[in-house]
């Protein structure tokens, strides 16, 4: 029983060592491109949602016309920059 | 073999935590993605092994393996299966392992969900999470190992059993819920630290942790409310909140977490309060660790003192480390945490949010001070000065009412500044409602705090409903929708905002319940079978006293008929007097316990306690309390949870 248990523990330990160290000897050393794209997409989604909320605030009178125009312009500009970056990455 | 495997899992987990941190450090220096993958895999294993260890301990609890000290201490052969499961978090080492278990589950979700995103933040996020895991792994490996063997010269045939106060179904839900809240704040904390280190302190990290913060806040809120429910159902003093140190410990991170959830809206929309937000989330996490320290160290006398140990210095050391790291990071990053805009008007939504934040922090400070004062006074002057409920109520009731007022004012204010025209338009109806309620209360002869709280409730309810009405009107005019469709679309397309308003409704309902405290009444009396006692418009008749023996206790059950003044039967109550471990030959080990019975209606609770019995004379010693409006506290809790879930529900892109 003890022998089986010891063997099982050694097998577990070896599997752990292999699982953690194997990527160090194979695979890509640079960050995959898709990851950066994902970040930019996420930022774009956040900004689009902010524009939607801004429009909602404007419609129910929680923000003045002047503020609305200014904030929407800034957000749209940020989105344009991200789209430009996304184009560069892809 | 299982205990050995459990200990090995915990040791391996700690080793892998160190390896994970090392591999991520190499990745950050060399920018070699292979080290990221290695570190990520090690972090996955830390969590997996911690989860495995928890299930191994659970297995031993269910199997009643009394060779493990923890199992022998917190369960017995008579303990019902459900309470063998809850024994996992009943004691010191088990609850620390449970903390680690929940953190590991959260960490696994983060690891898999964000594996391919937040490239700059993720290494630091994982490092912080693994460091917190490592802290708890150190505790369960070296200070309080849940797999420690029972030390005895004989075979332990049966265990001590679980504290009767913990043998309650709410106790099966309350601690895990609260832990899910406490531990959940580790995720936004990790993102905050990562944002500070990587200088990415804009609105994107705030957006990424908003849902995590809401999840933690939801569980923290539900945990606090369930704690109140448990105290009300189980402790037998007729209340749900006693300002006990451990209750306060769960309330403080809730306060700062709530403040954070409000102030991040300002950062998202206006780029303001960046430093403040950092302070709030770091403070919230620190208070979560402080709460665990208070619960687990036994430094405070509390109804929650189920475990006393020498963990205190280790926890204090960790808290100091967190504070030093956080304060240093914030100081170093102050230049990039400057606000992009300034608050321009006193009557703006921004200032409304700021006031609300200040109130939350003032309440938190008052609670913190009252909680630690007895310990400080003992350390400095050698005498322990108790700070009781009167102090907390005196300080927090007026501030709480101010907070309620701002719950109503906030949504009525416009961003940047509110024009005079908008001010009159938005405030007229809520103020009128508040005034009408005030006059009605005054005419009815109410002269206590409810003379302020009820009008405020009227004001805030109207303010929130007005906000819904404005949203519906906007949709009906723009899209020609019916009122019902407009309301449904309004909420589903703006879940975050309108879910938040529903949460505010829940808070208002809870304040209605809190106000009922001013009208509480109680009476203690003795009754013989067939006798009747009149109290507060009711007649209480003792019908019988029955003796019942159950697997883990024996009970005397009093059957009480409750009649109103029109001689109509209102309800039958069955409060119990129990004795746990009644078969134990040592009388000192037998534990008496009063199991309450409560008749609940919308406007009042009839709360009955069977506090003692004279078995020879068949006399029952009873305590009856009439607690008005308590139902609204629990109803408000449901509404709060419902609103938070609406906010959390993912919106369609």
XYZ file of C-alpha atoms in Angstrom:
743
model
C 0.000 0.000 0.000
C 2.776 2.394 0.989
C 4.688 1.500 -2.188
C 1.642 2.254 -4.371
C 1.070 5.521 -2.524
C 4.745 6.549 -2.842
C 4.723 5.707 -6.550
C 1.533 7.729 -7.035
C 3.053 10.735 -5.231
C 6.248 10.511 -7.322
C 4.145 10.283 -10.503
C 2.120 13.313 -9.413
C 5.284 15.270 -8.622
C 6.882 14.345 -11.994
C 3.736 15.345 -13.902
C 3.714 18.712 -12.125
C 7.380 19.335 -12.941
C 6.781 18.398 -16.598
C 3.599 20.528 -16.854
C 5.319 23.647 -15.490
C 8.707 23.358 -17.168
C 7.793 21.991 -20.624
C 6.777 25.429 -22.033
C 10.294 26.694 -21.208
C 11.814 24.304 -23.759
C 9.265 24.693 -26.541
C 6.717 27.209 -27.852
C 6.936 30.862 -28.840
C 9.133 33.261 -26.913
C 7.279 36.345 -28.202
C 3.796 37.407 -27.106
C 1.243 36.066 -29.640
C -0.247 38.841 -31.770
C -3.903 38.013 -31.025
C -3.444 38.971 -27.403
C -2.702 42.623 -28.207
C -5.635 42.686 -30.613
C -7.900 41.388 -27.862
C -6.838 44.233 -25.575
C -7.574 46.848 -28.218
C -10.956 45.284 -29.002
C -11.809 45.374 -25.331
C -10.855 49.057 -25.086
C -13.017 49.786 -28.124
C -16.008 48.026 -26.545
C -15.571 50.035 -23.346
C -15.552 53.308 -25.252
C -18.565 52.340 -27.390
C -20.501 51.544 -24.230
C -19.492 54.880 -22.731
C -20.904 56.660 -25.804
C -24.154 54.731 -25.445
C -24.471 55.737 -21.796
C -23.644 59.332 -22.652
C -26.466 59.400 -25.216
C -28.842 57.965 -22.631
C -27.840 60.647 -20.101
C -28.363 63.323 -22.735
C -31.831 62.082 -23.664
C -33.116 62.104 -20.089
C -31.636 65.530 -19.414
C -28.759 64.534 -17.139
C -26.175 66.283 -19.294
C -26.229 69.586 -21.165
C -25.949 69.801 -24.994
C -22.553 71.449 -24.728
C -21.141 68.759 -22.425
C -22.668 66.015 -24.519
C -21.070 67.267 -27.750
C -17.674 67.698 -26.090
C -17.624 64.311 -24.376
C -18.907 62.449 -27.429
C -16.287 64.092 -29.612
C -13.499 63.029 -27.194
C -14.766 59.450 -26.995
C -15.124 59.167 -30.774
C -11.597 60.460 -31.198
C -10.298 57.787 -28.804
C -12.182 55.105 -30.741
C -10.695 56.340 -34.027
C -7.214 56.036 -32.525
C -7.906 52.471 -31.386
C -9.335 51.504 -34.787
C -6.188 52.907 -36.402
C -4.044 50.843 -34.015
C -6.148 47.753 -34.721
C -5.606 48.245 -38.451
C -1.862 48.487 -37.857
C -1.819 45.282 -35.774
C -3.886 43.297 -38.270
C -3.277 8.180 3.431
C -5.758 10.983 2.680
C -4.413 13.336 5.382
C -0.865 12.769 4.073
C -2.041 13.526 0.533
C -3.748 16.663 1.850
C -0.579 17.875 3.544
C 1.467 17.080 0.414
C -0.984 19.071 -1.743
C -0.633 22.102 0.518
C 3.181 21.859 0.588
C 3.385 21.435 -3.184
C 0.988 24.347 -3.582
C 3.283 26.604 -1.582
C 6.349 25.507 -3.555
C 4.563 26.081 -6.850
C 3.452 29.534 -5.696
C 7.119 30.464 -5.258
C 7.965 28.967 -8.678
C 5.085 30.836 -10.336
C 6.223 34.176 -8.890
C 9.804 33.439 -9.996
C 8.788 32.532 -13.582
C 6.646 35.664 -13.919
C 9.550 37.776 -12.623
C 11.779 36.299 -15.341
C 9.059 36.952 -17.927
C 8.805 40.594 -16.832
C 12.576 41.008 -17.125
C 13.226 39.091 -20.353
C 9.827 39.476 -22.055
C 10.111 35.800 -23.004
C 6.568 34.478 -23.378
C 7.609 30.908 -22.475
C 8.181 32.008 -18.890
C 4.687 33.544 -18.851
C 3.208 30.171 -19.858
C 5.313 28.364 -17.230
C 4.270 30.836 -14.510
C 0.657 30.634 -15.615
C 0.719 26.819 -15.420
C 2.316 26.902 -11.963
C -0.428 29.328 -10.832
C -3.088 26.953 -12.189
C -1.546 24.130 -10.169
C -1.391 26.223 -6.970
C -5.147 26.678 -7.249
C -5.824 23.081 -8.289
C -3.831 21.659 -5.360
C -5.507 23.998 -2.872
C -8.922 22.921 -4.157
C -7.838 19.264 -3.951
C -6.717 19.716 -0.322
C -10.099 21.253 0.551
C -11.999 18.319 -0.936
C -9.712 15.889 0.907
C -10.523 17.559 4.236
C -14.221 17.562 3.357
C -13.994 13.844 2.610
C -12.432 13.212 6.029
C -15.143 15.275 7.751
C -17.866 13.261 6.038
C -16.081 9.991 6.817
C -15.700 11.016 10.510
C -11.969 10.306 10.496
C -11.254 11.321 14.093
C -7.550 10.630 13.580
C -7.496 14.191 12.226
C -7.610 16.710 15.073
C -9.834 19.122 13.156
C -12.426 16.424 12.384
C -12.454 15.247 16.022
C -12.769 18.812 17.285
C -15.659 20.015 15.118
C -17.758 16.932 14.314
C -19.084 13.829 16.028
C -20.835 10.679 14.850
C -24.168 12.332 15.716
C -23.488 15.500 13.693
C -25.957 15.632 10.761
C -24.290 15.376 7.325
C -25.066 18.988 6.376
C -23.230 20.216 9.491
C -20.302 17.914 8.789
C -19.953 19.905 5.563
C -20.339 23.248 7.348
C -17.721 22.141 9.900
C -15.246 22.821 7.077
C -15.379 26.525 7.986
C -16.359 26.194 11.658
C -12.799 26.105 12.998
C -9.561 27.948 12.526
C -7.562 25.836 10.100
C -10.611 24.702 8.132
C -11.784 28.245 7.577
C -8.311 29.335 6.453
C -8.300 26.450 3.976
C -11.793 27.477 2.889
C -10.540 31.067 2.284
C -7.781 29.592 0.151
C -10.280 27.351 -1.659
C -12.498 30.284 -2.669
C -9.499 32.367 -3.706
C -8.262 29.434 -5.782
C -11.601 29.105 -7.566
C -11.613 32.858 -8.312
C -7.972 32.704 -9.425
C -8.681 29.814 -11.803
C -11.511 31.821 -13.382
C -9.197 34.834 -13.823
C -6.399 32.649 -15.200
C -8.577 31.037 -17.860
C -10.832 34.010 -18.655
C -8.041 36.540 -19.163
C -5.321 34.231 -20.460
C -5.259 36.095 -23.798
C -6.112 39.587 -22.648
C -4.781 42.470 -20.549
C -1.263 41.526 -21.634
C 0.420 44.230 -19.603
C -1.676 43.792 -16.474
C -2.033 40.016 -16.288
C 1.465 39.009 -15.093
C 1.130 41.397 -12.148
C -2.466 40.402 -11.486
C -1.413 36.752 -11.272
C 1.625 37.570 -9.112
C -0.573 39.437 -6.588
C -3.152 36.632 -6.521
C -0.443 34.005 -6.038
C 1.169 36.056 -3.234
C -2.163 36.176 -1.376
C -2.577 32.434 -1.971
C 0.988 31.884 -0.720
C 0.153 33.780 2.499
C -2.758 31.460 3.219
C -0.696 28.438 2.154
C 1.965 29.440 4.700
C -0.755 29.625 7.376
C -2.222 26.202 6.590
C 1.209 24.608 6.167
C 3.029 25.998 9.197
C 0.625 27.696 11.632
C -2.746 25.916 11.444
C -2.535 22.707 9.441
C -6.050 21.272 9.000
C -4.591 17.787 8.477
C -2.741 17.665 11.822
C -3.236 14.281 13.543
C -5.162 13.896 16.782
C -2.783 13.664 19.725
C -4.141 11.016 22.144
C -2.945 7.856 23.849
C -6.160 6.083 22.889
C -8.326 5.556 19.800
C -10.720 8.481 19.506
C -14.127 6.832 19.096
C -16.149 10.027 18.769
C -15.552 13.733 18.219
C -16.612 16.854 20.167
C -19.389 17.813 17.756
C -20.263 21.198 16.333
C -21.179 24.248 18.406
C -25.038 24.239 18.600
C -25.166 27.902 17.519
C -23.608 26.827 14.245
C -26.156 24.047 13.733
C -28.527 26.273 11.819
C -29.276 26.205 8.091
C -28.442 29.892 7.698
C -25.008 29.046 9.023
C -24.629 26.661 6.088
C -24.974 29.645 3.744
C -23.872 32.762 5.674
C -20.115 32.096 6.087
C -19.495 30.878 2.517
C -21.435 33.846 1.155
C -19.460 36.283 3.268
C -16.196 34.566 2.346
C -17.108 34.824 -1.344
C -17.402 38.560 -0.727
C -14.252 38.982 1.357
C -12.135 36.889 -0.995
C -13.765 38.326 -4.119
C -12.289 41.751 -3.408
C -8.839 40.217 -3.953
C -9.448 40.299 -7.741
C -10.079 44.075 -8.066
C -7.227 44.596 -5.574
C -4.872 42.585 -7.810
C -5.948 44.570 -10.870
C -5.458 47.834 -8.955
C -1.915 46.897 -7.944
C -1.197 45.771 -11.522
C -2.564 49.060 -12.887
C -0.386 51.045 -10.480
C 2.746 49.080 -11.339
C 2.184 49.213 -15.114
C 0.999 52.863 -14.963
C -2.185 51.871 -16.817
C -4.475 53.826 -14.500
C -7.083 54.968 -17.051
C -10.686 53.832 -17.239
C -10.032 50.453 -18.903
C -8.809 48.664 -15.766
C -11.742 50.159 -13.885
C -14.133 48.689 -16.458
C -12.395 45.325 -16.291
C -12.853 45.017 -12.535
C -16.299 46.568 -12.259
C -18.010 43.199 -12.666
C -15.600 41.522 -10.229
C -16.221 44.238 -7.671
C -19.966 43.849 -8.128
C -19.710 40.071 -7.658
C -17.708 40.524 -4.437
C -20.078 43.278 -3.298
C -23.118 41.104 -4.030
C -21.771 38.271 -1.894
C -20.582 40.663 0.824
C -24.030 42.278 0.968
C -25.825 38.926 0.959
C -23.383 37.626 3.596
C -23.949 40.615 5.879
C -27.740 40.320 5.504
C -27.641 36.555 6.092
C -25.510 37.193 9.179
C -28.229 39.518 10.447
C -30.859 36.886 9.607
C -28.866 34.234 11.506
C -28.453 36.500 14.548
C -32.178 37.278 14.467
C -33.191 33.616 14.132
C -30.595 32.024 16.366
C -29.110 34.290 19.023
C -32.402 35.103 20.707
C -31.954 38.759 21.617
C -34.550 39.955 19.138
C -32.293 42.025 16.921
C -30.313 41.464 13.762
C -27.387 43.815 14.261
C -25.500 44.285 17.521
C -22.394 46.165 16.314
C -20.393 43.117 17.342
C -16.693 43.414 16.282
C -17.024 40.624 13.754
C -20.235 42.066 12.335
C -18.413 45.374 12.031
C -15.525 43.600 10.341
C -17.862 42.449 7.573
C -19.564 45.839 7.367
C -16.396 47.948 6.910
C -15.236 46.478 3.569
C -18.867 46.637 2.446
C -18.854 50.390 3.129
C -15.595 51.079 1.290
C -16.571 48.652 -1.492
C -19.870 50.503 -1.931
C -18.046 53.833 -2.002
C -15.684 52.386 -4.636
C -18.563 51.150 -6.820
C -19.953 54.694 -6.839
C -16.720 56.591 -7.353
C -15.509 54.455 -10.273
C -18.489 55.813 -12.201
C -16.889 59.260 -11.886
C -13.548 57.949 -13.119
C -15.186 56.194 -16.081
C -17.204 59.204 -17.116
C -15.034 62.123 -16.100
C -11.512 60.823 -15.486
C -11.686 62.104 -11.886
C -10.977 60.531 -8.468
C -8.237 58.175 -9.729
C -6.200 58.359 -6.524
C -9.351 58.109 -4.427
C -10.447 54.968 -6.287
C -7.066 53.357 -5.761
C -7.208 54.164 -2.054
C -10.739 52.779 -1.785
C -10.056 49.416 -3.397
C -6.770 48.938 -1.544
C -8.532 49.874 1.697
C -11.381 47.474 0.928
C -9.014 44.541 0.475
C -7.036 45.490 3.590
C -10.304 45.616 5.555
C -11.198 42.157 4.205
C -7.940 40.774 5.585
C -8.536 42.772 8.788
C -12.005 41.205 8.995
C -10.551 37.718 8.649
C -7.985 38.648 11.314
C -10.728 39.827 13.707
C -12.799 36.699 13.123
C -9.931 34.307 13.367
C -7.512 35.806 15.881
C -9.895 35.933 18.854
C -8.446 39.357 19.713
C -11.991 40.683 20.276
C -14.683 39.124 22.402
C -17.594 38.484 20.079
C -20.599 36.280 19.511
C -18.459 34.966 16.672
C -15.639 33.831 18.927
C -15.807 30.278 17.698
C -12.078 30.163 17.308
C -9.272 31.668 19.345
C -5.665 31.315 18.264
C -2.281 32.946 17.974
C -2.714 33.821 14.307
C -2.942 37.510 15.188
C 0.702 38.554 14.691
C 0.938 36.765 11.326
C -2.182 38.491 10.057
C -1.080 41.849 11.430
C 2.270 41.414 9.679
C 0.490 40.722 6.389
C -1.787 43.751 6.858
C 1.234 45.989 7.522
C 2.959 44.599 4.417
C -0.119 45.306 2.265
C -0.412 48.846 3.633
C 3.279 49.628 3.109
C 3.245 48.316 -0.481
C -0.032 50.047 -1.350
C 0.830 53.422 0.175
C 4.298 53.404 -1.453
C 2.834 52.524 -4.849
C 0.191 55.238 -4.637
C 2.775 57.839 -3.577
C 5.117 56.892 -6.421
C 2.285 57.005 -8.969
C 0.638 60.206 -7.707
C 1.656 62.227 -10.825
C -0.225 59.870 -13.176
C -3.227 59.614 -10.854
C -4.133 63.290 -11.234
C -7.717 63.999 -12.260
C -8.318 64.995 -15.873
C -11.120 67.380 -14.847
C -12.334 69.213 -11.749
C -15.713 69.350 -10.073
C -17.266 72.561 -11.388
C -20.430 72.911 -9.343
C -21.793 72.020 -5.945
C -25.042 70.967 -7.626
C -23.504 68.399 -9.957
C -23.777 64.623 -9.950
C -20.008 64.455 -9.433
C -20.257 66.346 -6.140
C -23.253 64.186 -5.163
C -21.106 61.085 -5.632
C -18.258 62.699 -3.710
C -20.510 63.545 -0.749
C -21.858 60.012 -0.758
C -18.279 58.702 -0.720
C -17.318 60.951 2.176
C -20.334 59.713 4.164
C -19.404 56.077 3.528
C -15.872 56.715 4.725
C -17.026 58.631 7.817
C -19.301 55.711 8.778
C -16.460 53.268 8.115
C -14.088 55.294 10.294
C -16.643 55.514 13.125
C -17.207 51.756 12.974
C -13.463 51.074 12.803
C -12.741 53.338 15.751
C -15.511 51.852 17.878
C -14.346 48.353 16.990
C -10.670 48.719 17.804
C -11.040 51.149 20.719
C -11.405 48.391 23.370
C -8.164 46.771 22.160
C -6.337 50.112 22.009
C -7.544 51.152 25.458
C -6.387 47.838 26.880
C -2.993 48.140 25.186
C -2.414 51.766 26.211
C -4.129 52.110 29.600
C -4.413 48.501 30.673
C -8.197 48.608 31.003
C -10.643 47.346 28.411
C -13.326 49.946 27.717
C -16.289 48.373 25.962
C -17.842 50.300 23.109
C -21.409 49.107 22.782
C -24.347 49.540 20.451
C -25.393 52.966 21.909
C -22.121 54.548 20.654
C -22.487 53.070 17.174
C -26.167 53.997 16.951
C -25.591 57.525 18.217
C -22.895 58.142 15.621
C -24.177 56.139 12.683
C -27.932 56.744 12.748
C -27.676 60.468 11.820
C -24.910 59.794 9.270
C -26.904 56.878 7.851
C -29.922 59.147 7.414
C -27.707 61.665 5.616
C -26.558 58.839 3.347
C -30.195 57.947 2.663
C -30.826 61.578 1.714
C -27.937 61.490 -0.786
C -29.249 58.217 -2.227
C -32.195 60.318 -3.341
C -30.357 63.501 -4.284
C -27.640 61.852 -6.449
C -29.780 60.634 -9.362
C -31.641 63.962 -9.519
C -28.476 65.942 -10.225
C -27.075 66.427 -13.718
C -23.474 65.843 -14.683
C -21.168 68.895 -14.441
C -23.911 71.272 -13.159
C -27.662 71.233 -12.632
C -29.452 74.239 -14.111
C -31.994 76.036 -11.911
C -34.784 74.898 -14.216
C -33.691 71.219 -14.000
C -33.252 71.555 -10.242
C -36.842 72.714 -9.735
C -38.170 70.129 -12.225
C -36.353 67.188 -10.638
C -36.666 68.030 -6.948
C -40.235 69.360 -6.590
C -42.098 66.054 -6.473
C -39.660 64.194 -4.145
C -39.549 67.143 -1.710
C -43.355 67.389 -1.742
C -43.646 63.664 -1.005
C -41.158 63.958 1.855
C -43.133 66.885 3.303
C -46.451 65.040 3.067
C -44.967 61.989 4.848
C -43.485 64.265 7.522
C -46.839 65.935 8.192
C -48.594 62.544 8.268
C -46.050 61.171 10.779
C -46.356 64.309 12.913
C -50.151 64.096 12.974
C -49.902 60.405 13.942
C -47.878 61.459 16.985
C -44.509 60.048 15.909
C -41.738 61.906 17.688
C -38.667 59.643 17.413
C -36.089 59.183 14.615
C -38.797 57.862 12.307
C -40.070 61.428 12.075
C -36.922 61.978 9.986
C -36.443 58.538 8.414
C -39.964 58.032 7.009
C -40.048 61.422 5.192
C -36.581 60.639 3.828
C -37.833 57.249 2.653
C -40.695 59.059 0.885
C -38.268 61.545 -0.688
C -35.832 58.870 -1.925
C -38.532 56.492 -3.199
C -40.066 59.298 -5.241
C -36.631 60.364 -6.514
C -35.852 56.841 -7.737
C -39.275 56.336 -9.289
C -38.927 59.757 -10.976
C -35.665 58.571 -12.512
C -37.441 55.504 -13.934
C -40.278 57.715 -15.163
C -37.832 60.037 -16.961
C -36.154 57.093 -18.651
C -39.492 55.593 -19.700
C -40.713 58.935 -21.020
C -37.517 59.338 -23.032
C -38.057 55.929 -24.674
C -41.781 56.337 -25.300
C -41.197 59.670 -27.042
C -38.176 58.504 -29.048
C -39.226 55.004 -30.040
C -43.004 55.142 -29.647
C -42.908 52.214 -27.184
C -45.618 51.324 -24.690
C -44.798 52.042 -21.021
C -44.226 48.364 -20.225
C -41.959 47.772 -23.246
C -40.113 51.033 -22.513
C -39.474 49.965 -18.893
C -38.257 46.517 -19.977
C -35.978 47.924 -22.683
C -34.773 50.708 -20.408
C -33.567 48.195 -17.821
C -32.218 45.618 -20.259
C -30.260 48.202 -22.272
C -28.934 50.018 -19.193
C -28.575 47.157 -16.726
C -25.790 48.743 -14.765
C -27.621 52.000 -14.081
C -31.153 50.723 -13.495
C -29.908 47.660 -11.597
C -28.198 50.224 -9.368
C -31.462 52.098 -8.857
C -33.176 48.825 -7.904
C -30.374 48.282 -5.354
C -31.181 51.770 -4.012
C -34.839 50.719 -3.718
C -33.672 47.726 -1.673
C -31.693 50.039 0.619
C -34.765 52.259 1.076
C -36.873 49.208 2.035
C -34.182 48.205 4.513
C -34.314 51.677 6.062
C -38.073 51.196 6.543
C -37.176 48.033 8.490
C -34.455 49.792 10.507
C -36.953 52.507 11.439
C -39.144 49.875 13.067
C -36.555 49.511 15.854
C -37.915 52.683 17.429
C -41.203 50.870 18.212
C -39.815 47.563 19.627
C -41.343 46.218 22.859
C -40.656 43.104 24.965
C -41.848 41.244 28.048
C -40.512 38.305 30.071
C -42.939 36.133 32.001
C -43.570 32.632 33.369
C -46.577 30.576 32.291
C -48.091 27.312 33.492
C -50.010 25.083 31.084
C -53.394 26.691 30.302
C -52.432 30.141 31.641
C -52.711 33.293 29.526
C -50.603 36.486 29.539
C -51.638 39.707 27.824
C -49.007 41.855 26.142
C -49.078 44.606 23.498
C -52.552 43.792 22.213
C -52.081 40.010 22.186
C -52.932 37.153 24.573
C -50.336 34.393 24.867
C -51.708 31.021 26.021
C -49.396 28.131 26.930
C -51.127 25.062 25.486
C -48.531 22.381 26.237
C -44.867 21.533 26.845
C -43.646 18.497 24.886
C -40.369 16.632 25.308
C -38.666 15.385 22.151
C -35.381 13.529 21.671
C -33.500 14.035 18.408
C -30.175 12.532 17.203
C -27.925 15.329 18.502
C -30.074 17.005 21.163
C -33.193 16.813 23.303
C -35.819 19.550 23.339
C -38.776 20.867 25.327
C -41.257 22.424 22.913
C -43.705 25.017 24.232
C -46.929 25.326 22.227
C -48.197 28.902 22.458
C -51.514 30.136 21.078
C -51.460 33.831 20.209
C -54.856 35.575 20.241
C -55.615 39.173 19.275
C -57.903 41.460 21.296
C -60.887 40.348 19.179
C -60.161 36.790 20.483
C -59.145 35.544 17.026
C -56.267 33.085 16.786
C -53.352 34.947 15.160
C -50.812 32.131 15.141
C -49.377 29.161 17.072
C -45.749 29.460 18.115
C -43.438 26.587 19.067
C -40.255 27.936 20.698
C -37.884 25.224 21.956
C -35.491 24.821 24.840
C -32.779 22.414 23.684
C -29.890 20.617 25.315
C -27.130 19.541 22.964
C -24.774 16.631 23.751
C -27.470 15.520 26.245
C -26.169 11.922 26.243
C -22.709 12.996 27.365
C -22.080 11.556 30.860
C -20.217 14.749 31.784
C -22.938 17.355 32.604
C -20.473 20.208 31.934
C -20.372 19.229 28.265
C -24.139 19.518 27.821
C -25.034 22.776 26.081
C -28.428 24.477 26.557
C -29.794 26.441 23.642
C -33.047 28.338 22.942
C -34.536 27.781 19.502
C -36.905 30.623 18.671
C -40.164 30.756 16.824
C -41.216 33.892 14.976
C -44.540 34.908 13.433
C -43.757 37.334 10.628
C -46.068 39.804 8.925
C -45.458 42.936 6.832
C -45.917 45.286 9.769
C -44.562 43.332 12.746
C -42.896 40.158 14.019
C -44.034 38.273 17.122
C -40.762 36.845 18.414
C -40.911 34.103 21.053
C -38.042 32.727 23.141
C -38.316 29.729 25.482
C -35.614 30.835 27.902
C -36.067 28.288 30.712
C -38.198 25.510 32.176
C -39.155 24.232 35.597
C -39.711 20.563 34.797
C -41.236 19.724 38.166
C -43.847 22.493 38.099
C -44.179 22.463 34.249
C -43.563 26.211 34.136
C -42.189 27.782 30.966
C -40.129 30.968 31.238
C -40.817 32.925 28.082
C -39.755 36.149 26.475
C -41.938 37.793 23.848
C -40.833 40.647 21.628
C -42.947 42.663 19.231
C -40.616 43.886 16.485
C -42.309 46.154 13.941
C -41.289 46.303 10.258
C -38.441 43.741 10.442
C -39.830 41.982 7.342
C -38.802 45.040 5.297
C -35.138 44.490 6.165
C -35.172 41.036 4.571
C -37.367 42.150 1.682
C -34.942 45.036 1.042
C -32.144 42.488 1.060
C -33.871 40.443 -1.656
C -34.436 43.584 -3.752
C -30.781 44.575 -3.280
C -29.586 41.157 -4.463
C -32.020 41.235 -7.395
C -30.848 44.716 -8.440
C -27.196 43.719 -8.233
C -27.872 40.662 -10.382
C -29.503 42.876 -13.004
C -26.408 45.098 -12.952
C -24.203 42.042 -13.295
C -26.129 40.422 -16.118
C -24.052 40.776 -19.301
C -25.493 43.265 -21.777
C -25.891 42.321 -25.427
C -23.224 44.064 -27.485
